[in-house]
JSON list of C-alpha atoms and ligand atoms in Angstrom, two decimals:
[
{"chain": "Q", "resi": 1, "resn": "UNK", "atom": "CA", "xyz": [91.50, 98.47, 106.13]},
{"chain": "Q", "resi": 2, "resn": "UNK", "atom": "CA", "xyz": [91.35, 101.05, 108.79]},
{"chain": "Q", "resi": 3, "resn": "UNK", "atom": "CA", "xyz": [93.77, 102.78, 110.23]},
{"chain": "Q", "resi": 4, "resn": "UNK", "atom": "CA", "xyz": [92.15, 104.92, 112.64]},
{"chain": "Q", "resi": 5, "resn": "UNK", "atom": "CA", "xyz": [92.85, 104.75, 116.52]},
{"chain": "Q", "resi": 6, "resn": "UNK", "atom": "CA", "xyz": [89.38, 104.49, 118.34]},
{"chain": "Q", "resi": 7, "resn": "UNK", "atom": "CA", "xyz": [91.02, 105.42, 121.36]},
{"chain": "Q", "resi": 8, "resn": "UNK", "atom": "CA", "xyz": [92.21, 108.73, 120.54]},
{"chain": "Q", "resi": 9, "resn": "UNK", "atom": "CA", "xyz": [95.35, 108.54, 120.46]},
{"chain": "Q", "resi": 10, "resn": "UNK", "atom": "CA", "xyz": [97.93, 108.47, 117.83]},
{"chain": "Q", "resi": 11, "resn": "UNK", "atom": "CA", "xyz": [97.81, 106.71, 115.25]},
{"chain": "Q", "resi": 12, "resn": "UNK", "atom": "CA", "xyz": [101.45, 104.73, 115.82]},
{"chain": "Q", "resi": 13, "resn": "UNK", "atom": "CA", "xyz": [103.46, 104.85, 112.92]},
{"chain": "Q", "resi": 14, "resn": "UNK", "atom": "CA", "xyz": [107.14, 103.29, 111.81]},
{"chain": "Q", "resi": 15, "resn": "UNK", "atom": "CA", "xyz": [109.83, 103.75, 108.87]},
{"chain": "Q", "resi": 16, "resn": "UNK", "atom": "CA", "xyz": [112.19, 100.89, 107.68]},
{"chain": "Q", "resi": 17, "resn": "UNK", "atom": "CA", "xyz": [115.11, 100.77, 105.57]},
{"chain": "Q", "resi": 18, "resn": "UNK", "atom": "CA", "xyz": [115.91, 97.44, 104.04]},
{"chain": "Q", "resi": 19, "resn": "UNK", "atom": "CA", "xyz": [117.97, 97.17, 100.88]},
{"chain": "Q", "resi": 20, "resn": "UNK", "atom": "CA", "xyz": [117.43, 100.67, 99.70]},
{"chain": "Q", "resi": 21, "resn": "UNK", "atom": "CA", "xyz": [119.43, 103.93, 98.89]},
{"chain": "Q", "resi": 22, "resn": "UNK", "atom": "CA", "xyz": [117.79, 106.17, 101.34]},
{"chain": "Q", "resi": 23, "resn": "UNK", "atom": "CA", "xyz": [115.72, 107.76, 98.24]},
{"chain": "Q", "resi": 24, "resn": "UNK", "atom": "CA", "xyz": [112.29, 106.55, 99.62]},
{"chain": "Q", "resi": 25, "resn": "UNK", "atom": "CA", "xyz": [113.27, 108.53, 103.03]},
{"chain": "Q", "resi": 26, "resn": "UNK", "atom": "CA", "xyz": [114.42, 111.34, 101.85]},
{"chain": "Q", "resi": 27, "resn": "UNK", "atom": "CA", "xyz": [110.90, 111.80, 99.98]},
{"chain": "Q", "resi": 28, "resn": "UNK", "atom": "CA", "xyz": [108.89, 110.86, 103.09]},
{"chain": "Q", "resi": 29, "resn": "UNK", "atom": "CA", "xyz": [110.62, 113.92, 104.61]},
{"chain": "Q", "resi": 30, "resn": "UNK", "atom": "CA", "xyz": [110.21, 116.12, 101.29]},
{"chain": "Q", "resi": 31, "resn": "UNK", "atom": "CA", "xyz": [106.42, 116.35, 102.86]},
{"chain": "Q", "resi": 32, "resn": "UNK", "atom": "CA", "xyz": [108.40, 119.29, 104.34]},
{"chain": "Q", "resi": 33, "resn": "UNK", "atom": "CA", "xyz": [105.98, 121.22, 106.80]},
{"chain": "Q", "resi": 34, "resn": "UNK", "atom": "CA", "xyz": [103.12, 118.45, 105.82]},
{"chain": "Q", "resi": 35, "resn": "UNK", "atom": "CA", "xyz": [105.03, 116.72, 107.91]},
{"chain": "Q", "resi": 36, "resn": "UNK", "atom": "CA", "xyz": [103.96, 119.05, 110.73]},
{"chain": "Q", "resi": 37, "resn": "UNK", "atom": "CA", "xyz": [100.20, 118.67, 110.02]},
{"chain": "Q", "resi": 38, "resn": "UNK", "atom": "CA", "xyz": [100.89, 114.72, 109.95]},
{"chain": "Q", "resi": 39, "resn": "UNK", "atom": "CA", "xyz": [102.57, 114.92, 113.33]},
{"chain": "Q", "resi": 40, "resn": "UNK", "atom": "CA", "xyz": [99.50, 115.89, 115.15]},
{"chain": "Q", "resi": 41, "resn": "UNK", "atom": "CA", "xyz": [98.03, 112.29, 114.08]},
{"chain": "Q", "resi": 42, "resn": "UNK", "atom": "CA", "xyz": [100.88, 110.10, 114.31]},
{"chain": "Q", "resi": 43, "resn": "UNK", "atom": "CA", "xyz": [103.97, 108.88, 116.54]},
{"chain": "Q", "resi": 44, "resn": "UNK", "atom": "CA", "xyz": [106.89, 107.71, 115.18]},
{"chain": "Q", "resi": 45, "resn": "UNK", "atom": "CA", "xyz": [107.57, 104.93, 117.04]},
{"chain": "Q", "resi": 46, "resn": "UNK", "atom": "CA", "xyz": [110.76, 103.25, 114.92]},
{"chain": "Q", "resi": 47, "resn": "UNK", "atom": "CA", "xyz": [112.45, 104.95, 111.79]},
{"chain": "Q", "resi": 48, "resn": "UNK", "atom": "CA", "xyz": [116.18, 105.36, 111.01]},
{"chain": "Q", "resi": 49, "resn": "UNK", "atom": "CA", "xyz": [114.86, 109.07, 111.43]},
{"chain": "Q", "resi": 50, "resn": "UNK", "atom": "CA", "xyz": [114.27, 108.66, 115.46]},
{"chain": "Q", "resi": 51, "resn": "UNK", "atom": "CA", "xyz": [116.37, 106.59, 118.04]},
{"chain": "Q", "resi": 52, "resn": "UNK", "atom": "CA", "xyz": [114.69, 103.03, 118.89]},
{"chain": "Q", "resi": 53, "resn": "UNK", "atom": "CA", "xyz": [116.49, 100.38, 119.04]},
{"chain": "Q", "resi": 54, "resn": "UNK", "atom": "CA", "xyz": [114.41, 97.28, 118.96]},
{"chain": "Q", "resi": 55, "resn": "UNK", "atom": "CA", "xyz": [110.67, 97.28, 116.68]},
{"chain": "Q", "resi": 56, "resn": "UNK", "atom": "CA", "xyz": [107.78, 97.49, 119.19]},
{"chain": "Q", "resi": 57, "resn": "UNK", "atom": "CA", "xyz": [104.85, 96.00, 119.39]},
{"chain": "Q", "resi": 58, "resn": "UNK", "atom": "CA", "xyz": [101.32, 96.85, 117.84]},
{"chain": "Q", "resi": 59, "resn": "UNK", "atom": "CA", "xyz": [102.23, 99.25, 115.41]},
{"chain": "Q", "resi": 60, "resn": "UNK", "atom": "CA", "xyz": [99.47, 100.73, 113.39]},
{"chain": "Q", "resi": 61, "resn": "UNK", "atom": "CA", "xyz": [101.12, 101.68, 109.99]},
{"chain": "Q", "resi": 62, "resn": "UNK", "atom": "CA", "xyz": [104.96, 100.62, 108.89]},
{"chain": "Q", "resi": 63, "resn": "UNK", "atom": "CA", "xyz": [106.25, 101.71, 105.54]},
{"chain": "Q", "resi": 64, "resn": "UNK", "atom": "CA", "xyz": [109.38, 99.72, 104.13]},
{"chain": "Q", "resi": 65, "resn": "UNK", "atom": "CA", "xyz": [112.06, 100.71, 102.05]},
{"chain": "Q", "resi": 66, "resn": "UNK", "atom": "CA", "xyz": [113.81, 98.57, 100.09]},
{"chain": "Q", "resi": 67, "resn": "UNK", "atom": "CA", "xyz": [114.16, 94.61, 99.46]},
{"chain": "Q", "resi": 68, "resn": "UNK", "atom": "CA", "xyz": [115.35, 91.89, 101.07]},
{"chain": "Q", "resi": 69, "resn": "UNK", "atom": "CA", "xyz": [118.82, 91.26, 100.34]},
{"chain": "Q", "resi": 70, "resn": "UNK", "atom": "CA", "xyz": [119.75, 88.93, 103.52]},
{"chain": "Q", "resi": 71, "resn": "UNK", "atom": "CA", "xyz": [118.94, 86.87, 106.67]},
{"chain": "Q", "resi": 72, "resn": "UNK", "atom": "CA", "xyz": [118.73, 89.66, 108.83]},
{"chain": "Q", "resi": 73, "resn": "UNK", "atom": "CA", "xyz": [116.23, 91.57, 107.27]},
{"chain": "Q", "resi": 74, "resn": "UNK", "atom": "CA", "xyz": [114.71, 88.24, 106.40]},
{"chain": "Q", "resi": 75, "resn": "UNK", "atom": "CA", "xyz": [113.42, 87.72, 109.91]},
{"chain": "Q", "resi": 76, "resn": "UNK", "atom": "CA", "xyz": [113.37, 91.18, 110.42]},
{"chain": "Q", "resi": 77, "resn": "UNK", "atom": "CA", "xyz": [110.64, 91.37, 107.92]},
{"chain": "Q", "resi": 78, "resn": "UNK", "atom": "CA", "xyz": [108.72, 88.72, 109.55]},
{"chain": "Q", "resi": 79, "resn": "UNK", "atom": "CA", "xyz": [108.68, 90.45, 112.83]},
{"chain": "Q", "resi": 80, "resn": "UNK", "atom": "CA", "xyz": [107.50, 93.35, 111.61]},
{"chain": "Q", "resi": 81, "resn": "UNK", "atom": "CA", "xyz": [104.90, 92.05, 109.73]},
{"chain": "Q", "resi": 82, "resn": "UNK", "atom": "CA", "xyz": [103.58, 90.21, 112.95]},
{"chain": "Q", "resi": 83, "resn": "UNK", "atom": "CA", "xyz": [103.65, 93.17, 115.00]},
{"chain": "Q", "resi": 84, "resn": "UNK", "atom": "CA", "xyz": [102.43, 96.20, 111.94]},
{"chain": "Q", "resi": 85, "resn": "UNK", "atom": "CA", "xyz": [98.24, 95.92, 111.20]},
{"chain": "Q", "resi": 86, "resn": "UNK", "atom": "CA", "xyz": [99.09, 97.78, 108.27]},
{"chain": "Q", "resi": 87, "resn": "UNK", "atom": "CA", "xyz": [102.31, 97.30, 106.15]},
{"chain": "Q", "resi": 88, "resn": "UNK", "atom": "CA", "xyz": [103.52, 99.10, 102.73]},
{"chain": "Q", "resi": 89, "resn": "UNK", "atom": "CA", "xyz": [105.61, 98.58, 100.61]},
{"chain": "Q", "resi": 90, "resn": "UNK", "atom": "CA", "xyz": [107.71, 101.92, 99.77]},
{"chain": "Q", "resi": 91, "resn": "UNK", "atom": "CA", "xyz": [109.37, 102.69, 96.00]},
{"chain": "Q", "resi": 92, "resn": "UNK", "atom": "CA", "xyz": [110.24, 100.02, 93.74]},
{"chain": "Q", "resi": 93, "resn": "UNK", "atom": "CA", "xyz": [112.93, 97.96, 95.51]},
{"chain": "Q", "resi": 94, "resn": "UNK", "atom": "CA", "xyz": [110.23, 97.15, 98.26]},
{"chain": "Q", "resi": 95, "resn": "UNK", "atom": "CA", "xyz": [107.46, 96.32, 95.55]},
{"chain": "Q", "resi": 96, "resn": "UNK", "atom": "CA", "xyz": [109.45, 94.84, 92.33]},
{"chain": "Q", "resi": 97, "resn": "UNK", "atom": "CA", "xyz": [112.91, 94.61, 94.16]},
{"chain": "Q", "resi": 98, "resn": "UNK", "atom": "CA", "xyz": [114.04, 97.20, 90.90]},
{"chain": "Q", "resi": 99, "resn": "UNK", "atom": "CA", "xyz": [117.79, 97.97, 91.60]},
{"chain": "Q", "resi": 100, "resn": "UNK", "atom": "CA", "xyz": [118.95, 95.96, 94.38]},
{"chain": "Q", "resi": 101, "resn": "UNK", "atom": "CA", "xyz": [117.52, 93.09, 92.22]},
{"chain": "Q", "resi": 102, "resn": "UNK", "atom": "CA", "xyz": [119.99, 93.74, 89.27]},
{"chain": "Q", "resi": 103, "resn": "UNK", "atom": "CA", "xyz": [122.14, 90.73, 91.32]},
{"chain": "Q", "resi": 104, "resn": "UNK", "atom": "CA", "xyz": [119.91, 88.33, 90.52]},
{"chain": "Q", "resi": 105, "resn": "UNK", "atom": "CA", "xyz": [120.94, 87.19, 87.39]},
{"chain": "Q", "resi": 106, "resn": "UNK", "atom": "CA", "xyz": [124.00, 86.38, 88.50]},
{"chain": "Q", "resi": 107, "resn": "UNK", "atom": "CA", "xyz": [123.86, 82.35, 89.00]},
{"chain": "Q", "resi": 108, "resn": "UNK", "atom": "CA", "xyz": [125.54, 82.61, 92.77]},
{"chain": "Q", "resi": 109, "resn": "UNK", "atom": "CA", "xyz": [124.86, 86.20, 93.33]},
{"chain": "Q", "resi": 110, "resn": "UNK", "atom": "CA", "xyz": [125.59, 86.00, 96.51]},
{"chain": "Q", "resi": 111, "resn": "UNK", "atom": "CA", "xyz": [128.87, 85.09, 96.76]},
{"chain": "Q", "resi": 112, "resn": "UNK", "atom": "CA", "xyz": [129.87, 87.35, 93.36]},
{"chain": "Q", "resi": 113, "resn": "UNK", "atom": "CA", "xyz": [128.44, 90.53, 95.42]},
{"chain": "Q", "resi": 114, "resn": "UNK", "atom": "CA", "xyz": [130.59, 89.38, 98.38]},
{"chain": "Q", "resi": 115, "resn": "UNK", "atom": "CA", "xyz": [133.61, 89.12, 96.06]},
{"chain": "Q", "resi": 116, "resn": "UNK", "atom": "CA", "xyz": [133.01, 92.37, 93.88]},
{"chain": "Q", "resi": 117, "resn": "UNK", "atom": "CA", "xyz": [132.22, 94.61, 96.75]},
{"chain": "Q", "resi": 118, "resn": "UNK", "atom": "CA", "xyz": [134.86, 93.59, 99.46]},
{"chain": "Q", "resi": 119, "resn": "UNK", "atom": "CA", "xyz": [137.95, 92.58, 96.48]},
{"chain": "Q", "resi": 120, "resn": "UNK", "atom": "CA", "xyz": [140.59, 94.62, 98.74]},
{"chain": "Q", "resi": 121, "resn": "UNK", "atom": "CA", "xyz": [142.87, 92.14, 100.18]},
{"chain": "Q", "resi": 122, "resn": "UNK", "atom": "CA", "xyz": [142.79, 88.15, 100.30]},
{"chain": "Q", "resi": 123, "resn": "UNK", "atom": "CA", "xyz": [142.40, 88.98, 104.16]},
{"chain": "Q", "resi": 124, "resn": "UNK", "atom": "CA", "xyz": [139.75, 91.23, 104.24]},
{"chain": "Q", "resi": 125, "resn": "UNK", "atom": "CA", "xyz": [137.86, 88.72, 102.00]},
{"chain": "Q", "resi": 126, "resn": "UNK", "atom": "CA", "xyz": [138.30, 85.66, 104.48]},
{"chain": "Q", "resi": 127, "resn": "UNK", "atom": "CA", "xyz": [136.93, 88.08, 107.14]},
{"chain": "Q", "resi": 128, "resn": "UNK", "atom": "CA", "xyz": [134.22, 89.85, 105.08]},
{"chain": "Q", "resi": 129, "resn": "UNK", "atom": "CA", "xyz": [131.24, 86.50, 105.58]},
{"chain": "Q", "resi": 130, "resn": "UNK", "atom": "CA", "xyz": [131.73, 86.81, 109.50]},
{"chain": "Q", "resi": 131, "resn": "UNK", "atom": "CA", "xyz": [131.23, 90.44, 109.56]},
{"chain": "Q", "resi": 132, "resn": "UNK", "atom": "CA", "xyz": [128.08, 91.33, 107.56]},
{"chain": "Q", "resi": 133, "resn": "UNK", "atom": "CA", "xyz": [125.08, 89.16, 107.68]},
{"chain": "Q", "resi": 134, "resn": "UNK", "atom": "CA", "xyz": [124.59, 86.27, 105.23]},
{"chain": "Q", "resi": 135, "resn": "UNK", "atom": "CA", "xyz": [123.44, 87.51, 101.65]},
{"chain": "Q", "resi": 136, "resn": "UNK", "atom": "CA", "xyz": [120.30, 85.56, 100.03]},
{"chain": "Q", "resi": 137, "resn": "UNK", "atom": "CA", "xyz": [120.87, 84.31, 97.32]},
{"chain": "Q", "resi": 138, "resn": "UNK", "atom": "CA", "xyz": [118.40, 86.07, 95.25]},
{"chain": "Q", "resi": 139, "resn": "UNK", "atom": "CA", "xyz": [117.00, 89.51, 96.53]},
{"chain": "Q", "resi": 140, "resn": "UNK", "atom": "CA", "xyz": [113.54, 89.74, 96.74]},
{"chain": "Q", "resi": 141, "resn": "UNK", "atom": "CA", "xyz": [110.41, 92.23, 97.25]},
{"chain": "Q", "resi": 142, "resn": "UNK", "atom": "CA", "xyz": [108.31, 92.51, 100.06]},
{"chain": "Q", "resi": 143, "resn": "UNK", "atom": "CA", "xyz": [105.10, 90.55, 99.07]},
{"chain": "Q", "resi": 144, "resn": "UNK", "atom": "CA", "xyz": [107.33, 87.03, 98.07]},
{"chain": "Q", "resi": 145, "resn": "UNK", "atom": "CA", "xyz": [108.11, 87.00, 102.01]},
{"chain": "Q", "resi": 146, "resn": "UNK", "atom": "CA", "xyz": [104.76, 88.16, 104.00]},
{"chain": "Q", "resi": 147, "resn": "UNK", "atom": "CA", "xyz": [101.48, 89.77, 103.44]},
{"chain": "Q", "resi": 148, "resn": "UNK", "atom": "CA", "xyz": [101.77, 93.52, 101.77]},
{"chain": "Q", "resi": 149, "resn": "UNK", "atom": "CA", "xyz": [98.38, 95.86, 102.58]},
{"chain": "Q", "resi": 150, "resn": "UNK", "atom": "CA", "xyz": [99.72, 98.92, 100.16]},
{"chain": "Q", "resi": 151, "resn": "UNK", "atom": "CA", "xyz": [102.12, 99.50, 97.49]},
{"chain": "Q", "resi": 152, "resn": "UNK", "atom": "CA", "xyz": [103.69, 103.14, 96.84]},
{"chain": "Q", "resi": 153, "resn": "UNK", "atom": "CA", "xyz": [105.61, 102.62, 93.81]},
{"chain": "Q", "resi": 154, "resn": "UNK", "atom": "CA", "xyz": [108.47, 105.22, 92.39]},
{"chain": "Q", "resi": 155, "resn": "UNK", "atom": "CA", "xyz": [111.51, 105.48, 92.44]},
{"chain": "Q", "resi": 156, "resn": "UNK", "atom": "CA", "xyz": [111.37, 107.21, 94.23]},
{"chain": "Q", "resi": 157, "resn": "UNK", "atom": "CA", "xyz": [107.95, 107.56, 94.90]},
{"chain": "Q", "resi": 158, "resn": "UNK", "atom": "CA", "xyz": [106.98, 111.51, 95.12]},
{"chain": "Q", "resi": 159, "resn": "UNK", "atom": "CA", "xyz": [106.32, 113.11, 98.32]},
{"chain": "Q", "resi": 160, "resn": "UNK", "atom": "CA", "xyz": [103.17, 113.86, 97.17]},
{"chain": "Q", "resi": 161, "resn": "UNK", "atom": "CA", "xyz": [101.68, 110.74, 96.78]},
{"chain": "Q", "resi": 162, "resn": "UNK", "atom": "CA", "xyz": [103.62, 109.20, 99.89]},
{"chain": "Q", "resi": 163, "resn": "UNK", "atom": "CA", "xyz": [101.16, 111.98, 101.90]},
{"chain": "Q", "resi": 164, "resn": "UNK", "atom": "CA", "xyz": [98.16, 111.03, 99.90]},
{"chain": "Q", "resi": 165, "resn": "UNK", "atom": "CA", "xyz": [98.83, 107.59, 100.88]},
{"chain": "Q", "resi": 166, "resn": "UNK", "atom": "CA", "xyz": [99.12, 108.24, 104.56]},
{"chain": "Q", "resi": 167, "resn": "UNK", "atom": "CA", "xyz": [96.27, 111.24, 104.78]},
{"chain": "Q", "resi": 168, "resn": "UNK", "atom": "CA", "xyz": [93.75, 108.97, 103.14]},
{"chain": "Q", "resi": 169, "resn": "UNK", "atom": "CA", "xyz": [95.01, 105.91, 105.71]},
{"chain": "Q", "resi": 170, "resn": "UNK", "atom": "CA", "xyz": [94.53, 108.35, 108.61]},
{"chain": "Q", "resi": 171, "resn": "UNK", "atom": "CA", "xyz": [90.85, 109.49, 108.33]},
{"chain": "Q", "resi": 172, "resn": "UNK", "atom": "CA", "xyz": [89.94, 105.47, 107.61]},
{"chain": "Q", "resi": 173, "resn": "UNK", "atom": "CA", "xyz": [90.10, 105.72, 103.47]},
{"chain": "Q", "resi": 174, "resn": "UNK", "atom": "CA", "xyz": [91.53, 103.10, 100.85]},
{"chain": "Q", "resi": 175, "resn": "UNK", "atom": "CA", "xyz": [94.16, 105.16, 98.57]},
{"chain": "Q", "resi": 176, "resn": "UNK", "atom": "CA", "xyz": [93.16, 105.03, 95.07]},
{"chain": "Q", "resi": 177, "resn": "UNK", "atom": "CA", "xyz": [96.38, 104.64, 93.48]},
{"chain": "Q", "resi": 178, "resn": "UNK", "atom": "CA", "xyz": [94.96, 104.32, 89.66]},
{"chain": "Q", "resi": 179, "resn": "UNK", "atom": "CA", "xyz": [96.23, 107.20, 87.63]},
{"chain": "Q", "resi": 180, "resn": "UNK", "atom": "CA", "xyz": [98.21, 108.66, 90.77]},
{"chain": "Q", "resi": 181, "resn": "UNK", "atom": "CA", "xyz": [101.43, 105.69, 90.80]},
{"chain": "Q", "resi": 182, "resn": "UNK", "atom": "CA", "xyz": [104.25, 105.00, 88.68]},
{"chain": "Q", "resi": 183, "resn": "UNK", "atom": "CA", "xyz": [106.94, 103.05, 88.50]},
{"chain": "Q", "resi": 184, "resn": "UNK", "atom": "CA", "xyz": [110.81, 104.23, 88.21]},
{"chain": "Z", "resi": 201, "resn": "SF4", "atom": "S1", "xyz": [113.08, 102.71, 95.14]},
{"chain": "Z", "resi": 201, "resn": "SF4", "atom": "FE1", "xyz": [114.69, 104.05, 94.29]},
{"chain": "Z", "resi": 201, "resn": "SF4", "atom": "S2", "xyz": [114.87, 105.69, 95.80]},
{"chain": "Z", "resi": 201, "resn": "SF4", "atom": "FE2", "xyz": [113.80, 103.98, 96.84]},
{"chain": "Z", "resi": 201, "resn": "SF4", "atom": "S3", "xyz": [115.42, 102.77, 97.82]},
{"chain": "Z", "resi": 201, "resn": "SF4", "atom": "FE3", "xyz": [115.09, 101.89, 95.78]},
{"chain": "Z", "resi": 201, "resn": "SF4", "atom": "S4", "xyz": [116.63, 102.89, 94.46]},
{"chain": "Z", "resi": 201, "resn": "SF4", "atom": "FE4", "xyz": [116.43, 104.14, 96.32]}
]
């Protein structure tokens, strides 16, 4: 799958952060100044790292961070994934759901994360529902909801191999990821 813009322009590129700690991002920007070679190629066009709002259209690469934990990123998912040609799935909670998936054994994890995380007043915990968006009841990884092109396991994954991912992408090469990714 190519990722190469014919046109000569950048090659536009976007960062999302599902039901993650922040790990995966913080080791997209431990590329440190490879981040400045990478900026000559690319645009960020949507990343909790730059300021927009709303996911744009015809987006060339998108890497995601974390699982889907509720109905928000649900759809949010699915709007990405109509408007990204290429979409990757970034550290374990985006691939296996790892972590954030823990909840799932619980029978009606839902409504026991609800209870455990919010237990501060009877109040507070008839409010909590209508303030945050609606949990799933099972979290899940990327590929169970739409169509995944790459996988960067780790957790989180290295810088390293997040840049060998993207270099290889950006000159029109498929990542070999055999002996180079690991999990945890
Ligand atoms: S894979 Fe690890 S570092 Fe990345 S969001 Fe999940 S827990 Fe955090």
């Amino acid at each position: 799958m190519s990722t190469t813009n014919t046109t000569g322009s950048k090659v536009r590129v976007a960062t999302v952060w599902l039901s993650g700690c922040a790990g995966c991002h913080m080791s997209f920007l431990d590329q440190d100044e490879r981040i400045v070679d990478l900026a000559k190629k690319i645009q960020v066009v949507y990343s909790p790292l730059v300021d927009t709002k709303k996911f744009p259209e015809k987006v060339d690469v998108t890497l995601i961070e974390g699982s889907v934990a509720n109905e928000e990123q649900l759809e949010m998912l699915k709007d990405i994934r109509v408007k990204t040609r290429v979409l990757i799935a970034l550290g374990d909670c985006a691939v296996t759901g790892n972590v954030t998936a823990l909840r799932n054994s619980w029978e009606n994890s839902d409504q026991e994360v609800l209870e455990r995380a919010y237990k501060l007043s009877e109040d507070l915990q008839a409010a909590v529902p209508n303030m945050v968006p609606k949990l799933l009841v099972k979290t899940r990884p990327l590929h169970e909801i739409v169509k995944v092109d790459f996988y960067i396991p780790g957790c989180p994954p290295s810088a390293d191999l997040i840049n060998y991912v993207l270099t290889e992408l950006l000159v029109g090469k498929t990542p070999i990821m055999e002996g180079r990714a690991r999990y945890g």
